[in-house]
Amino acid sequence: MLSLNEVWFVLVAVLFIGFFFLEGFDFGVGMSTQLLAKSDTERRVLINSIGPFWDANEVWLLTAGGAMFAAFPNWYATLFSGFYIPLVFLLLALIGRGVAFEFRGKVENTRWKKVWDGAIFTGSVLPPFLLGVVFACLIQGLPINEAMEMHAGFFDIVNAYTVVGGLTMTLLCLLHGLMFTTLRTTSDLQERARSMARKLLLPVAGLFAAFGVMTYFMTDVFERRGGLIAVLLGLALLAFLLGGYFMSLKRDGWAFGMTGAVIALTVTSVFAGLFPRVMISSISQSFDLTIYNAASGPYSLKVMTIVAVTLLPFVLGYQIWSYFVFHKRVHEKEHLEY
Amino acid sequence: MDPVMLARIQFASTTIFHFIFVPISIGLAFLIAVMETMYVVKGQDVYKRMAKFWGKLFLINFAVGVVTGILQEFQFGMNWSDYSRFVGDVFGAPLAIEALLAFFLESTFIGLWIFGWDRLSKKVHLLSIWLVSFGTLMSAFWILAANSFMQRPVGFEINNGRAEMNDFFALITNGQLLVEFPHTIFGALATGAFLVAGVSAYKLMKKQDVDFFKKSFNLAIVVGLLTSILVAVFGHQQAQYLVQTQPMKMAAAEGLWETSEDPAPWTVFASIDPEKQENSAEFKIPYLLSFLSYSKFSGEVTGMKELQSQYEQEYGPGDYIPPVRTTFWSFRIMVAAGTAMILLGLYGAWLMLRKKVEQAGKWFLSMMLFGISLPIIANSSGWIMTEIGRQPWTVFGLITTENSISPNVSAGSILFSLIVFTAIYAVLAAVMAYLFVKVIKKGPYAEEADHRHASDPFNKEGYNAVS
């Protein structure tokens, strides 16, 4: 049996995996508005394709944050205060992006739209990059002292390894978003999304391999849980290859599933490498934050478990239903909300 | 600069800004749900139009409310990490439940509502907006459960140097929550109602779409009046509760240095000198403070000096008197704005009953337009009183604000974030105001006009429509 501390570690991990899988594609679509779309109408089609979903996708991140706060207050406190400046930029990006979706279509003016299109693009590139950097930092280790406080300098957060991590996550999201576009659009736009995705395969594979090799040499996760991580990354590689194969067959649904699987398996291996630690101290192993010393008391964990187990089926149920309601492709001829 | 002060300024500014939009969202979601219900029941197109028109304002407002809310969740960890470590066990739970129970519901069903007009059946579409409304109320409940813990900590014990939850049920039946939740919720519903009533009054003044805005006004003024009265009722209950649980806050809100006589008079205004700990130029109404505190015309109220010495004995040496002027005046501003709302509501409802809204005097309609700001002023000053009045504590009796901040975050970092967030919030406020005015000017029947312009003039139908 899993202890409640383990259960909550898994739940937080699942929330982050869900977040990267779901918001991953809407970040990718957000990037495509500049990289793929050729006209304002195409941009609108792209934005409307994620219109009903992006807000709920973002809630996965908020819930992950809330779950960390409730189940592992020390993890939440150390992480959020330690990554202060990156989080400021993350928040700015998410704020700008969120209002841009609602604001851009409200005024018919080219300059107005350009400003909010800029916000959508920046707000879609920065979060996966910054979060990729943060997660790379987590497995690389950070200067955390005996009081669980993190005093990180610039190069603790920004270095070759973390930047590669950030870029990998960003490109994975773009690829995933392009596959989502092939599912929700038609004709020319769909074709171009597919061909752009195919062109991206090689760079993503390169970055991904570089990140894997660097992880082997620069972190301790392979030493600790090499077998499991090798399996997870092996599966990710398989999913990646299958994704490419399905793309060439134009089996878009399967290809989308595979890019999602690559993201999910990558995030899973990060959490697997951490466990049972939640933050690694580069000063001393004894200062590591773990699922035990960072956690809430057993009573709190029990209450939260009951609440989560009761609510999650409903949450998943209506979210899946909403994807079902909006399963039709978006046409430029229909009413576009944004 | 002092990091504690900077973090406090940041918390105050971002929270006040966030709380301009939250009550509007709560209030509008409810009103729109009522409008759409009338559409589904009566089948009249005008109610659908109402839901759609006010829905536009709602969505613009909702977007700003949501994005400024993300910062609120992050802020506890970023600026107040020692607080988060100390009470996260108790305080984190309602926040996590808020996300699970409310945020997911709101965000999913708002998507279904916006994009589902043609894809869902009438009833399911109606259910969507009601679920959004329910979500906003749930969200308020859980965040206020967390806040109530800060006002009156219950359901915990101190273990290993931090607060650990030991009674979840106590947390959600906190006496503070039972008065704070209805007071805040009715305030929020009134905020939405006064927005709709004010905008409608403006359009009636301009004689635009009279039938549409008369219907909107009538609905809003009824909701506005009822909720304003309920706000006052629960406000009175909350004041009584305060006397028992946070007497220092109440004494500061009254500018009461010495323990009062029995029966206690209510100070309408006073010039307060916190240095000398005395007031001058006071104007008092006899008996009223006793009534406010105990619902009867007798009973003394303990003053700040006596409470200060009590607290020193209990918590050790220190200054336990909150900023008195701010607490005193924010309370009075809140009460004055609330009273004005009730008066406007009464007159508006009287006009409605006599079916004379469209003949209402220009002075009244302009007052209603100005009235949009009243609940917003009342909401903000109410929170300022609640939060400032609790100082120097973050959680009353448990942890002080000074001990709550992140020890590893520099003043420079906080200042940087303060500047960038203030800047982006200023932009958001300006853009929002601009879009509100634009949507209101266009009016509820603008969409067809847009359509006509957009269609090709060489196409036969389009040609007819344009000519």
Coordinates of N, CA, C and O in Angstrom, one line a residue, chain A residues 26-40 42-50 101 104 116-122 124 174 178 181 189 196:
Chain A
D26 N -2.3 23.6 -26.0 CA -2.8 25.0 -26.3 C -1.7 26.0 -26.2 O -1.8 27.0 -26.9
F27 N -0.6 25.7 -25.5 CA 0.6 26.6 -25.7 C 1.1 26.4 -27.1 O 1.5 27.4 -27.8
G28 N 1.1 25.2 -27.6 CA 1.6 25.0 -29.0 C 0.8 25.7 -30.0 O 1.3 26.3 -30.9
V29 N -0.5 25.6 -29.8 CA -1.4 26.3 -30.7 C -1.2 27.9 -30.6 O -1.2 28.6 -31.6
G30 N -1.0 28.3 -29.4 CA -0.6 29.7 -29.2 C 0.6 30.2 -30.0 O 0.6 31.2 -30.6
M31 N 1.6 29.3 -30.0 CA 2.8 29.6 -30.8 C 2.5 29.6 -32.3 O 3.0 30.4 -33.0
S32 N 1.7 28.6 -32.7 CA 1.3 28.5 -34.1 C 0.7 29.7 -34.7 O 0.7 30.0 -35.8
T33 N 0.0 30.5 -33.8 CA -0.7 31.7 -34.3 C 0.3 32.6 -35.0 O -0.1 33.4 -35.9
Q34 N 1.6 32.6 -34.6 CA 2.6 33.4 -35.3 C 3.4 32.5 -36.3 O 3.8 33.0 -37.3
L35 N 3.6 31.3 -36.0 CA 4.6 30.5 -36.8 C 3.9 29.8 -38.0 O 4.5 29.5 -39.0
L36 N 2.5 29.6 -37.8 CA 1.8 28.8 -38.9 C 0.8 29.7 -39.6 O 0.7 29.6 -40.8
A37 N 0.1 30.5 -38.9 CA -1.1 31.2 -39.5 C -0.5 32.3 -40.4 O 0.5 32.9 -40.2
K38 N -1.2 32.4 -41.6 CA -0.8 33.4 -42.6 C -1.7 34.6 -42.6 O -1.3 35.7 -43.1
S39 N -2.9 34.5 -42.0 CA -3.8 35.6 -42.1 C -4.6 35.8 -40.7 O -4.5 34.9 -39.9
D40 N -5.3 36.9 -40.6 CA -6.0 37.1 -39.4 C -7.1 36.0 -39.2 O -7.3 35.5 -38.1
E42 N -7.0 32.9 -40.2 CA -6.3 31.7 -39.8 C -6.0 31.7 -38.3 O -6.1 30.8 -37.5
R43 N -5.5 32.9 -37.9 CA -5.2 33.1 -36.4 C -6.4 32.9 -35.6 O -6.4 32.3 -34.6
R44 N -7.5 33.4 -36.1 CA -8.8 33.3 -35.3 C -9.2 31.9 -35.3 O -9.7 31.4 -34.2
V45 N -9.1 31.2 -36.4 CA -9.4 29.7 -36.4 C -8.6 29.0 -35.3 O -9.1 28.2 -34.5
L46 N -7.3 29.3 -35.3 CA -6.4 28.6 -34.4 C -6.9 28.9 -32.9 O -7.0 28.0 -32.1
I47 N -7.1 30.2 -32.7 CA -7.4 30.6 -31.3 C -8.8 29.9 -30.9 O -8.9 29.4 -29.8
N48 N -9.7 29.9 -31.8 CA -11.0 29.4 -31.5 C -11.0 27.8 -31.3 O -11.8 27.3 -30.7
S49 N -9.9 27.2 -31.9 CA -9.8 25.8 -31.8 C -9.5 25.4 -30.3 O -9.8 24.3 -29.9
I50 N -8.8 26.3 -29.6 CA -8.6 26.0 -28.2 C -9.5 26.8 -27.3 O -9.4 26.7 -26.0
F101 N -6.8 36.5 -25.2 CA -7.8 35.7 -25.9 C -9.1 36.5 -25.9 O -9.8 36.5 -26.9
R104 N -8.7 40.4 -27.8 CA -8.2 40.7 -29.2 C -9.4 40.8 -30.2 O -9.3 41.7 -31.1
W116 N -2.3 42.2 -29.0 CA -2.7 41.0 -28.3 C -2.2 39.7 -28.9 O -2.0 38.7 -28.2
D117 N -2.0 39.7 -30.2 CA -1.4 38.5 -30.8 C 0.1 38.3 -30.2 O 0.5 37.2 -30.0
G118 N 0.7 39.5 -30.0 CA 2.1 39.4 -29.4 C 2.0 38.8 -28.0 O 2.8 38.0 -27.6
A119 N 0.9 39.2 -27.3 CA 0.8 38.7 -25.9 C 0.5 37.2 -25.9 O 1.0 36.4 -25.1
I120 N -0.3 36.8 -26.9 CA -0.7 35.4 -27.0 C 0.6 34.5 -27.3 O 0.9 33.5 -26.7
F121 N 1.4 35.1 -28.3 CA 2.6 34.3 -28.6 C 3.6 34.2 -27.5 O 4.0 33.2 -27.1
T122 N 3.9 35.4 -26.9 CA 4.8 35.4 -25.8 C 4.3 34.6 -24.6 O 5.1 33.8 -24.0
S124 N 2.5 32.1 -24.8 CA 2.5 30.6 -25.1 C 3.9 30.1 -25.1 O 4.1 28.9 -24.9
L174 N 5.1 22.8 -28.9 CA 4.8 23.2 -30.3 C 4.4 22.1 -31.1 O 3.3 22.1 -31.8
L178 N 0.8 21.5 -32.8 CA 0.5 21.3 -34.3 C -0.3 20.1 -34.5 O -1.2 20.1 -35.4
T181 N -3.8 21.0 -33.9 CA -4.3 21.8 -35.0 C -4.8 20.9 -36.2 O -5.8 21.1 -36.8
L189 N -4.7 24.9 -43.8 CA -4.1 25.1 -42.5 C -3.7 23.7 -41.8 O -2.6 23.5 -41.3
M196 N 4.7 21.1 -41.0 CA 5.5 21.8 -40.0 C 5.9 20.8 -38.9 O 7.1 20.8 -38.5

